[in-house]
mmCIF file of C-alpha atoms in Angstrom:
data_model
loop_
_atom_site.group_PDB
_atom_site.id
_atom_site.type_symbol
_atom_site.label_atom_id
_atom_site.label_comp_id
_atom_site.label_asym_id
_atom_site.label_seq_id
_atom_site.Cartn_x
_atom_site.Cartn_y
_atom_site.Cartn_z
ATOM 1 C CA UNK A 24 35.968 5.995 5.267
ATOM 2 C CA UNK A 25 36.816 4.601 1.844
ATOM 3 C CA UNK A 26 37.862 7.128 -0.766
ATOM 4 C CA UNK A 27 36.298 5.001 -3.519
ATOM 5 C CA UNK A 28 33.622 6.874 -5.405
ATOM 6 C CA UNK A 29 30.118 5.676 -6.187
ATOM 7 C CA UNK A 30 28.246 7.022 -9.187
ATOM 8 C CA UNK A 31 25.133 9.108 -8.598
ATOM 9 C CA UNK A 32 22.203 9.561 -10.951
ATOM 10 C CA UNK A 33 18.460 10.044 -11.088
ATOM 11 C CA UNK A 34 15.694 8.240 -12.987
ATOM 12 C CA UNK A 35 11.894 8.316 -13.118
ATOM 13 C CA UNK A 36 10.223 5.685 -10.966
ATOM 14 C CA UNK A 37 6.711 4.667 -10.000
ATOM 15 C CA UNK A 38 4.849 3.257 -7.044
ATOM 16 C CA UNK A 39 2.140 1.230 -8.754
ATOM 17 C CA UNK A 40 -1.403 2.007 -7.701
ATOM 18 C CA UNK A 41 -4.228 -0.450 -8.014
ATOM 19 C CA UNK A 42 -7.470 -1.991 -6.829
ATOM 20 C CA UNK A 43 -6.619 -4.934 -4.572
ATOM 21 C CA UNK A 44 -8.558 -8.188 -4.182
ATOM 22 C CA UNK A 45 -9.950 -7.156 -0.798
ATOM 23 C CA UNK A 46 -11.349 -3.953 -2.308
ATOM 24 C CA UNK A 47 -8.672 -1.658 -0.927
ATOM 25 C CA UNK A 48 -7.039 0.962 -3.126
ATOM 26 C CA UNK A 49 -3.320 1.584 -3.491
ATOM 27 C CA UNK A 50 -2.370 5.117 -4.518
ATOM 28 C CA UNK A 51 -0.274 5.732 -7.635
ATOM 29 C CA UNK A 52 2.874 7.829 -7.100
ATOM 30 C CA UNK A 53 5.450 9.048 -9.618
ATOM 31 C CA UNK A 54 8.819 10.065 -8.232
ATOM 32 C CA UNK A 55 12.499 10.448 -9.070
ATOM 33 C CA UNK A 56 14.660 7.651 -7.702
ATOM 34 C CA UNK A 57 18.336 7.736 -6.773
ATOM 35 C CA UNK A 58 20.561 5.602 -8.999
ATOM 36 C CA UNK A 59 23.724 4.531 -7.173
ATOM 37 C CA UNK A 60 26.351 2.605 -9.125
ATOM 38 C CA UNK A 61 23.849 2.052 -11.893
ATOM 39 C CA UNK A 62 21.042 0.551 -9.765
ATOM 40 C CA UNK A 63 18.080 2.110 -7.980
ATOM 41 C CA UNK A 64 19.079 2.628 -4.367
ATOM 42 C CA UNK A 65 15.606 1.458 -3.317
ATOM 43 C CA UNK A 66 16.434 -2.031 -4.637
ATOM 44 C CA UNK A 67 19.575 -2.204 -2.490
ATOM 45 C CA UNK A 68 17.532 -1.792 0.682
ATOM 46 C CA UNK A 69 15.001 -4.272 2.014
ATOM 47 C CA UNK A 70 11.832 -4.720 -0.024
ATOM 48 C CA UNK A 71 10.143 -1.418 0.786
ATOM 49 C CA UNK A 72 6.924 0.120 -0.443
ATOM 50 C CA UNK A 73 8.295 3.660 -0.406
ATOM 51 C CA UNK A 74 8.995 6.731 -2.542
ATOM 52 C CA UNK A 75 11.754 9.314 -2.528
ATOM 53 C CA UNK A 76 11.008 12.901 -1.404
ATOM 54 C CA UNK A 77 11.320 13.913 -5.077
ATOM 55 C CA UNK A 78 7.709 13.119 -5.927
ATOM 56 C CA UNK A 79 6.088 14.646 -8.988
ATOM 57 C CA UNK A 80 2.748 15.341 -7.332
ATOM 58 C CA UNK A 81 4.041 17.740 -4.672
ATOM 59 C CA UNK A 82 3.816 21.517 -5.260
ATOM 60 C CA UNK A 83 6.792 22.966 -7.183
ATOM 61 C CA UNK A 84 7.953 24.990 -4.181
ATOM 62 C CA UNK A 85 8.128 21.865 -2.005
ATOM 63 C CA UNK A 86 9.867 19.884 -4.755
ATOM 64 C CA UNK A 87 12.468 22.648 -5.100
ATOM 65 C CA UNK A 88 12.938 22.727 -1.330
ATOM 66 C CA UNK A 89 13.595 18.973 -1.313
ATOM 67 C CA UNK A 90 16.250 19.341 -4.005
ATOM 68 C CA UNK A 91 17.895 22.240 -2.151
ATOM 69 C CA UNK A 92 17.874 20.152 1.014
ATOM 70 C CA UNK A 93 19.705 17.255 -0.663
ATOM 71 C CA UNK A 94 22.261 19.803 -1.889
ATOM 72 C CA UNK A 95 22.776 20.828 1.772
ATOM 73 C CA UNK A 96 21.634 24.368 1.063
ATOM 74 C CA UNK A 97 19.190 24.222 3.984
ATOM 75 C CA UNK A 98 19.230 22.789 7.490
ATOM 76 C CA UNK A 99 18.795 19.033 7.877
ATOM 77 C CA UNK A 100 15.151 18.228 8.673
ATOM 78 C CA UNK A 101 16.081 15.639 11.333
ATOM 79 C CA UNK A 102 18.568 15.711 14.239
ATOM 80 C CA UNK A 103 22.101 14.532 13.576
ATOM 81 C CA UNK A 104 22.218 15.856 10.013
ATOM 82 C CA UNK A 105 19.789 13.186 8.837
ATOM 83 C CA UNK A 106 17.650 13.406 5.708
ATOM 84 C CA UNK A 107 14.702 11.362 4.516
ATOM 85 C CA UNK A 108 15.758 9.244 1.534
ATOM 86 C CA UNK A 109 12.532 7.222 1.187
ATOM 87 C CA UNK A 110 9.206 7.670 2.938
ATOM 88 C CA UNK A 111 5.643 6.391 3.095
ATOM 89 C CA UNK A 112 3.884 6.578 -0.302
ATOM 90 C CA UNK A 113 0.543 7.334 1.337
ATOM 91 C CA UNK A 114 1.506 10.204 3.636
ATOM 92 C CA UNK A 115 4.437 12.243 4.963
ATOM 93 C CA UNK A 116 4.252 11.027 8.555
ATOM 94 C CA UNK A 117 7.603 9.881 9.935
ATOM 95 C CA UNK A 118 5.678 7.571 12.259
ATOM 96 C CA UNK A 119 4.892 5.359 9.268
ATOM 97 C CA UNK A 120 8.625 4.794 8.910
ATOM 98 C CA UNK A 121 11.258 6.200 6.598
ATOM 99 C CA UNK A 122 14.726 5.403 5.367
ATOM 100 C CA UNK A 123 17.062 8.189 6.511
ATOM 101 C CA UNK A 124 20.766 8.859 6.138
ATOM 102 C CA UNK A 125 23.341 11.405 7.157
ATOM 103 C CA UNK A 126 24.317 13.622 4.216
ATOM 104 C CA UNK A 127 27.465 15.682 4.565
ATOM 105 C CA UNK A 128 30.170 17.352 2.498
ATOM 106 C CA UNK A 129 33.859 16.581 2.615
ATOM 107 C CA UNK A 130 35.688 19.036 0.407
ATOM 108 C CA UNK A 131 33.665 19.056 -2.790
ATOM 109 C CA UNK A 132 32.400 15.486 -2.302
ATOM 110 C CA UNK A 133 28.968 14.556 -0.955
ATOM 111 C CA UNK A 134 28.722 11.564 1.377
ATOM 112 C CA UNK A 135 25.632 9.501 2.298
ATOM 113 C CA UNK A 136 26.193 7.320 5.358
ATOM 114 C CA UNK A 137 24.557 5.656 8.362
ATOM 115 C CA UNK A 138 21.370 4.518 6.636
ATOM 116 C CA UNK A 139 18.600 3.604 9.057
ATOM 117 C CA UNK A 140 14.906 2.837 9.359
ATOM 118 C CA UNK A 141 13.451 5.644 11.429
ATOM 119 C CA UNK A 142 10.014 6.136 13.012
ATOM 120 C CA UNK A 143 10.679 9.070 15.352
ATOM 121 C CA UNK A 144 13.021 12.010 15.733
ATOM 122 C CA UNK A 145 16.079 9.951 16.647
ATOM 123 C CA UNK A 146 17.551 7.057 14.664
ATOM 124 C CA UNK A 147 18.790 3.950 16.474
ATOM 125 C CA UNK A 148 21.625 2.727 14.250
ATOM 126 C CA UNK A 149 22.363 -0.332 16.349
ATOM 127 C CA UNK A 150 18.773 -1.563 16.267
ATOM 128 C CA UNK A 151 17.526 -0.215 12.931
ATOM 129 C CA UNK A 152 20.606 0.569 10.896
ATOM 130 C CA UNK A 153 21.039 -0.756 7.372
ATOM 131 C CA UNK A 154 24.380 -2.410 7.989
ATOM 132 C CA UNK A 155 26.301 -3.051 4.797
ATOM 133 C CA UNK A 156 24.637 -0.214 2.852
ATOM 134 C CA UNK A 157 27.025 2.647 2.194
ATOM 135 C CA UNK A 158 28.737 4.849 2.947
ATOM 136 C CA UNK A 159 28.555 6.307 -0.559
ATOM 137 C CA UNK A 160 30.952 9.034 -1.657
ATOM 138 C CA UNK A 161 29.784 11.006 -4.695
ATOM 139 C CA UNK A 162 31.818 13.437 -6.776
ATOM 140 C CA UNK A 163 30.412 16.866 -6.112
ATOM 141 C CA UNK A 164 30.250 17.888 -9.773
ATOM 142 C CA UNK A 165 28.185 14.829 -10.752
ATOM 143 C CA UNK A 166 25.981 15.006 -7.675
ATOM 144 C CA UNK A 167 25.173 18.690 -8.086
ATOM 145 C CA UNK A 168 24.658 18.377 -11.833
ATOM 146 C CA UNK A 169 22.102 15.599 -11.396
ATOM 147 C CA UNK A 170 20.084 17.441 -8.763
ATOM 148 C CA UNK A 171 20.436 20.853 -10.421
ATOM 149 C CA UNK A 172 18.976 19.330 -13.593
ATOM 150 C CA UNK A 173 15.698 18.842 -11.719
ATOM 151 C CA UNK A 174 15.522 22.595 -11.122
ATOM 152 C CA UNK A 175 16.423 23.652 -14.647
ATOM 153 C CA UNK A 176 14.818 20.902 -16.721
ATOM 154 C CA UNK A 177 11.919 21.882 -18.940
ATOM 155 C CA UNK A 178 10.613 18.312 -18.927
ATOM 156 C CA UNK A 179 6.942 18.203 -18.067
ATOM 157 C CA UNK A 180 5.576 16.197 -15.157
ATOM 158 C CA UNK A 181 4.403 12.657 -15.942
ATOM 159 C CA UNK A 182 1.112 12.665 -17.820
ATOM 160 C CA UNK A 183 -1.102 10.833 -15.353
ATOM 161 C CA UNK A 184 -4.282 11.139 -17.353
ATOM 162 C CA UNK A 185 -6.000 8.436 -19.386
ATOM 163 C CA UNK A 186 -8.562 8.624 -22.184
ATOM 164 C CA UNK A 187 -11.095 5.789 -21.947
ATOM 165 C CA UNK A 188 -12.861 4.734 -25.144
ATOM 166 C CA UNK A 189 -15.408 1.938 -25.039
ATOM 167 C CA UNK A 190 -19.002 0.906 -25.600
ATOM 168 C CA UNK A 191 -20.032 0.052 -22.034
ATOM 169 C CA UNK A 192 -20.661 3.388 -20.345
ATOM 170 C CA UNK A 193 -21.347 1.898 -16.913
ATOM 171 C CA UNK A 194 -18.056 -0.012 -16.961
ATOM 172 C CA UNK A 195 -16.143 3.061 -18.124
ATOM 173 C CA UNK A 196 -17.666 5.110 -15.319
ATOM 174 C CA UNK A 197 -16.564 2.538 -12.725
ATOM 175 C CA UNK A 198 -13.095 2.386 -14.272
ATOM 176 C CA UNK A 199 -12.758 6.167 -14.314
ATOM 177 C CA UNK A 200 -13.854 6.351 -10.673
ATOM 178 C CA UNK A 201 -11.296 3.709 -9.660
ATOM 179 C CA UNK A 202 -8.489 5.499 -11.513
ATOM 180 C CA UNK A 203 -9.339 8.837 -9.938
ATOM 181 C CA UNK A 204 -9.384 7.236 -6.503
ATOM 182 C CA UNK A 205 -5.780 6.077 -6.876
ATOM 183 C CA UNK A 206 -4.634 9.426 -8.279
ATOM 184 C CA UNK A 207 -4.908 9.005 -12.038
ATOM 185 C CA UNK A 208 -7.080 11.372 -14.068
ATOM 186 C CA UNK A 209 -9.533 9.759 -16.484
ATOM 187 C CA UNK A 210 -11.891 11.007 -19.186
ATOM 188 C CA UNK A 211 -14.490 9.061 -21.168
ATOM 189 C CA UNK A 212 -15.060 9.678 -24.878
ATOM 190 C CA UNK A 213 -16.405 7.989 -28.021
ATOM 191 C CA UNK A 214 -13.416 9.128 -30.082
ATOM 192 C CA UNK A 215 -10.733 11.828 -30.295
ATOM 193 C CA UNK A 216 -12.102 13.746 -33.279
ATOM 194 C CA UNK A 217 -12.162 17.490 -32.786
ATOM 195 C CA UNK A 218 -10.272 17.405 -29.505
ATOM 196 C CA UNK A 219 -7.718 20.263 -29.448
ATOM 197 C CA UNK A 220 -4.074 19.221 -29.554
ATOM 198 C CA UNK A 221 -3.416 20.938 -26.222
ATOM 199 C CA UNK A 222 -5.971 18.673 -24.549
ATOM 200 C CA UNK A 223 -4.580 15.534 -26.172
ATOM 201 C CA UNK A 224 -1.132 16.424 -24.819
ATOM 202 C CA UNK A 225 -2.446 15.905 -21.321
ATOM 203 C CA UNK A 226 -2.913 12.171 -21.798
ATOM 204 C CA UNK A 227 -0.308 9.533 -21.092
ATOM 205 C CA UNK A 228 -2.383 6.577 -22.255
ATOM 206 C CA UNK A 229 -5.500 5.649 -24.205
ATOM 207 C CA UNK A 230 -7.471 2.564 -23.186
ATOM 208 C CA UNK A 231 -9.762 0.813 -25.677
ATOM 209 C CA UNK A 232 -12.634 -1.439 -24.705
ATOM 210 C CA UNK A 233 -12.938 -4.833 -26.379
ATOM 211 C CA UNK A 234 -15.934 -3.689 -28.442
ATOM 212 C CA UNK A 235 -13.984 -0.905 -30.170
ATOM 213 C CA UNK A 236 -13.083 -1.966 -33.704
ATOM 214 C CA UNK A 237 -9.768 -1.512 -35.462
ATOM 215 C CA UNK A 238 -11.095 1.308 -37.667
ATOM 216 C CA UNK A 239 -12.144 3.313 -34.614
ATOM 217 C CA UNK A 240 -8.825 2.640 -32.917
ATOM 218 C CA UNK A 241 -6.906 3.753 -36.003
ATOM 219 C CA UNK A 242 -8.871 7.016 -36.071
ATOM 220 C CA UNK A 243 -7.896 7.736 -32.465
ATOM 221 C CA UNK A 244 -4.242 7.018 -33.240
ATOM 222 C CA UNK A 245 -4.365 9.409 -36.201
ATOM 223 C CA UNK A 246 -5.771 12.165 -33.995
ATOM 224 C CA UNK A 247 -2.884 11.813 -31.551
ATOM 225 C CA UNK A 248 -0.361 11.584 -34.409
ATOM 226 C CA UNK A 249 -1.681 14.840 -35.908
ATOM 227 C CA UNK A 250 -1.280 16.494 -32.511
ATOM 228 C CA UNK A 251 2.284 15.185 -32.262
ATOM 229 C CA UNK A 252 1.491 13.368 -29.013
ATOM 230 C CA UNK A 253 3.041 10.028 -28.092
ATOM 231 C CA UNK A 254 0.834 7.946 -25.834
ATOM 232 C CA UNK A 255 0.667 4.302 -24.836
ATOM 233 C CA UNK A 256 -2.340 2.407 -26.175
ATOM 234 C CA UNK A 257 -3.991 -0.178 -23.962
ATOM 235 C CA UNK A 258 -6.205 -2.901 -25.390
ATOM 236 C CA UNK A 259 -8.545 -3.828 -22.560
ATOM 237 C CA UNK A 260 -8.376 -7.554 -21.925
ATOM 238 C CA UNK A 261 -11.727 -7.959 -20.196
ATOM 239 C CA UNK A 262 -14.503 -5.904 -18.562
ATOM 240 C CA UNK A 263 -12.924 -6.280 -15.108
ATOM 241 C CA UNK A 264 -12.102 -2.975 -13.412
ATOM 242 C CA UNK A 265 -9.088 -4.068 -11.275
ATOM 243 C CA UNK A 266 -7.593 -5.834 -14.294
ATOM 244 C CA UNK A 267 -7.988 -2.753 -16.496
ATOM 245 C CA UNK A 268 -6.506 -0.555 -13.776
ATOM 246 C CA UNK A 269 -3.462 -2.844 -13.683
ATOM 247 C CA UNK A 270 -3.087 -2.634 -17.470
ATOM 248 C CA UNK A 271 -3.237 1.152 -17.332
ATOM 249 C CA UNK A 272 -0.728 1.282 -14.455
ATOM 250 C CA UNK A 273 1.725 -0.690 -16.575
ATOM 251 C CA UNK A 274 1.129 1.640 -19.523
ATOM 252 C CA UNK A 275 1.925 4.694 -17.386
ATOM 253 C CA UNK A 276 5.214 3.293 -16.090
ATOM 254 C CA UNK A 277 7.949 5.648 -17.342
ATOM 255 C CA UNK A 278 10.839 4.079 -15.436
ATOM 256 C CA UNK A 279 13.689 2.708 -17.585
ATOM 257 C CA UNK A 280 13.021 -0.951 -18.341
ATOM 258 C CA UNK A 281 16.540 -1.958 -17.333
ATOM 259 C CA UNK A 282 15.924 -0.509 -13.856
ATOM 260 C CA UNK A 283 12.620 -2.222 -13.103
ATOM 261 C CA UNK A 284 12.288 -4.897 -10.482
ATOM 262 C CA UNK A 285 9.555 -6.933 -12.177
ATOM 263 C CA UNK A 286 10.597 -7.636 -15.760
ATOM 264 C CA UNK A 287 8.669 -10.659 -17.024
ATOM 265 C CA UNK A 288 5.331 -12.448 -16.649
ATOM 266 C CA UNK A 289 4.169 -15.490 -18.597
ATOM 267 C CA UNK A 290 0.870 -17.249 -17.859
ATOM 268 C CA UNK A 291 0.229 -20.630 -19.476
ATOM 269 C CA UNK A 292 -0.906 -24.150 -18.670
ATOM 270 C CA UNK A 293 -1.744 -23.488 -15.063
ATOM 271 C CA UNK A 294 1.567 -21.808 -14.245
ATOM 272 C CA UNK A 295 2.956 -18.307 -14.016
ATOM 273 C CA UNK A 296 6.514 -17.490 -15.006
ATOM 274 C CA UNK A 297 7.904 -14.455 -13.174
ATOM 275 C CA UNK A 298 11.275 -12.739 -13.415
ATOM 276 C CA UNK A 299 12.566 -10.192 -10.890
ATOM 277 C CA UNK A 300 15.911 -8.394 -10.807
ATOM 278 C CA UNK A 301 16.296 -8.233 -7.024
ATOM 279 C CA UNK A 302 14.673 -9.886 -3.993
ATOM 280 C CA UNK A 303 11.161 -8.536 -3.495
ATOM 281 C CA UNK A 304 7.621 -9.368 -2.526
ATOM 282 C CA UNK A 305 5.511 -10.478 -5.471
ATOM 283 C CA UNK A 306 1.744 -10.872 -5.457
ATOM 284 C CA UNK A 307 -0.101 -12.800 -8.159
ATOM 285 C CA UNK A 308 -3.830 -12.304 -8.620
ATOM 286 C CA UNK A 309 -5.984 -14.349 -10.971
ATOM 287 C CA UNK A 310 -9.134 -12.914 -12.546
ATOM 288 C CA UNK A 311 -11.585 -14.895 -14.634
ATOM 289 C CA UNK A 312 -14.959 -14.589 -16.300
ATOM 290 C CA UNK A 313 -17.364 -17.493 -15.962
ATOM 291 C CA UNK A 314 -19.933 -18.574 -18.553
ATOM 292 C CA UNK A 315 -22.350 -15.929 -17.268
ATOM 293 C CA UNK A 316 -19.633 -13.242 -17.539
ATOM 294 C CA UNK A 317 -19.397 -12.896 -13.792
ATOM 295 C CA UNK A 318 -16.018 -11.833 -12.410
ATOM 296 C CA UNK A 319 -14.041 -13.976 -9.989
ATOM 297 C CA UNK A 320 -10.797 -12.865 -8.346
ATOM 298 C CA UNK A 321 -8.341 -14.828 -6.238
ATOM 299 C CA UNK A 322 -4.913 -14.060 -4.843
ATOM 300 C CA UNK A 323 -2.900 -17.093 -5.917
ATOM 301 C CA UNK A 324 0.558 -16.189 -4.609
ATOM 302 C CA UNK A 325 2.058 -13.736 -2.134
ATOM 303 C CA UNK A 326 5.692 -14.173 -1.186
ATOM 304 C CA UNK A 327 9.258 -12.948 -1.452
ATOM 305 C CA UNK A 328 11.167 -14.111 -4.523
ATOM 306 C CA UNK A 329 14.901 -14.016 -5.017
ATOM 307 C CA UNK A 330 16.385 -12.424 -8.131
ATOM 308 C CA UNK A 331 15.899 -14.591 -11.216
ATOM 309 C CA UNK A 332 13.176 -16.540 -12.990
ATOM 310 C CA UNK A 333 10.515 -18.469 -11.118
ATOM 311 C CA UNK A 334 7.713 -20.872 -12.075
ATOM 312 C CA UNK A 335 4.681 -20.744 -9.819
ATOM 313 C CA UNK A 336 1.850 -23.264 -9.974
ATOM 314 C CA UNK A 337 -1.602 -21.693 -9.909
ATOM 315 C CA UNK A 338 -4.876 -22.974 -8.494
ATOM 316 C CA UNK A 339 -6.589 -24.635 -11.461
ATOM 317 C CA UNK A 340 -9.995 -23.285 -10.415
ATOM 318 C CA UNK A 341 -8.679 -19.711 -10.314
ATOM 319 C CA UNK A 342 -7.545 -19.776 -13.957
ATOM 320 C CA UNK A 343 -10.325 -21.865 -15.466
ATOM 321 C CA UNK A 344 -11.764 -20.625 -18.777
ATOM 322 C CA UNK A 345 -11.117 -17.007 -19.761
ATOM 323 C CA UNK A 346 -8.590 -15.985 -17.144
ATOM 324 C CA UNK A 347 -5.889 -13.379 -16.553
ATOM 325 C CA UNK A 348 -2.972 -13.000 -14.163
ATOM 326 C CA UNK A 349 -1.695 -9.785 -12.585
ATOM 327 C CA UNK A 350 1.803 -9.744 -11.078
ATOM 328 C CA UNK A 351 2.532 -6.879 -8.722
ATOM 329 C CA UNK A 352 5.485 -5.544 -6.758
ATOM 330 C CA UNK A 353 5.569 -2.235 -4.919
ATOM 331 C CA UNK A 354 7.011 -0.499 -7.963
ATOM 332 C CA UNK A 355 5.441 -2.129 -10.987
ATOM 333 C CA UNK A 356 2.727 -4.359 -12.356
ATOM 334 C CA UNK A 357 2.419 -6.772 -15.301
ATOM 335 C CA UNK A 358 -0.686 -8.367 -16.815
ATOM 336 C CA UNK A 359 -1.068 -11.441 -19.012
ATOM 337 C CA UNK A 360 -3.975 -13.478 -20.369
ATOM 338 C CA UNK A 361 -3.803 -17.125 -19.374
ATOM 339 C CA UNK A 362 -2.898 -19.298 -22.352
ATOM 340 C CA UNK A 363 -4.349 -22.819 -22.261
#
């Protein structure tokens, strides 16, 4: 085994939730990802829709147990000294498939090796091994310091709650219901006046409807400023629930920008410009409002893109008139209005 060291770190990451074109829901998950040699380990594997076991929405005792497990302070959960590195974002069932690896100590170093895709108790390295990934040797001091920081950090969990401010109560109710379904808390209000600072601190984003004027928006911003709360403000592009959900998902993304897979979306003149940092599946969905303000949605692209910038022609009928494009990978989502 090579004695060359890899660097080990941790960073916040997100599995983007959403309302899909077919009406299905995709659950939002916040988790801590493993950063190996400066890049998310998840990006070095095949294009997976998966999360690490260090998810923010698990009970504190389970989160602590996961950290202790990665520090080899408890027995390996799978035969052969194997540990789950990434699992299904919807459940904890190994049958859904998981990326596992052997974690062991050699002196003070920690070693991750023999990565595999596993669906039952035993891993078949010949059939399902990730050949060419690892082994990774981490300095024990750096490895322990990174994981120990999760146990001692006073940083609060991601604020997965959104304040919705708009004039169309029925639309806001549908939006709030959709957000709650995918795991994001949502409250509806006319403004933020008189709301205690402790309550405002629970929000990660504020979404404004199109009918809310600049004076009303400024008043909301002042209320959050007085409470010393930094939130992301979302200007709703159109009264289309899946589109607004996508905007809010983007606003709640706390992963470092330099470690995101989907980094750019431009929509103009019947084309979409997309930039990704590693090979991944990208889905483009077009939404538009017709002259009677009816909503139309169409999936206009679904395929694997290599790292780099890409220009994708869009169906002219799908982006006619007032239209918007949503680009989605497993980990992130971007939204742009179509410029004509």
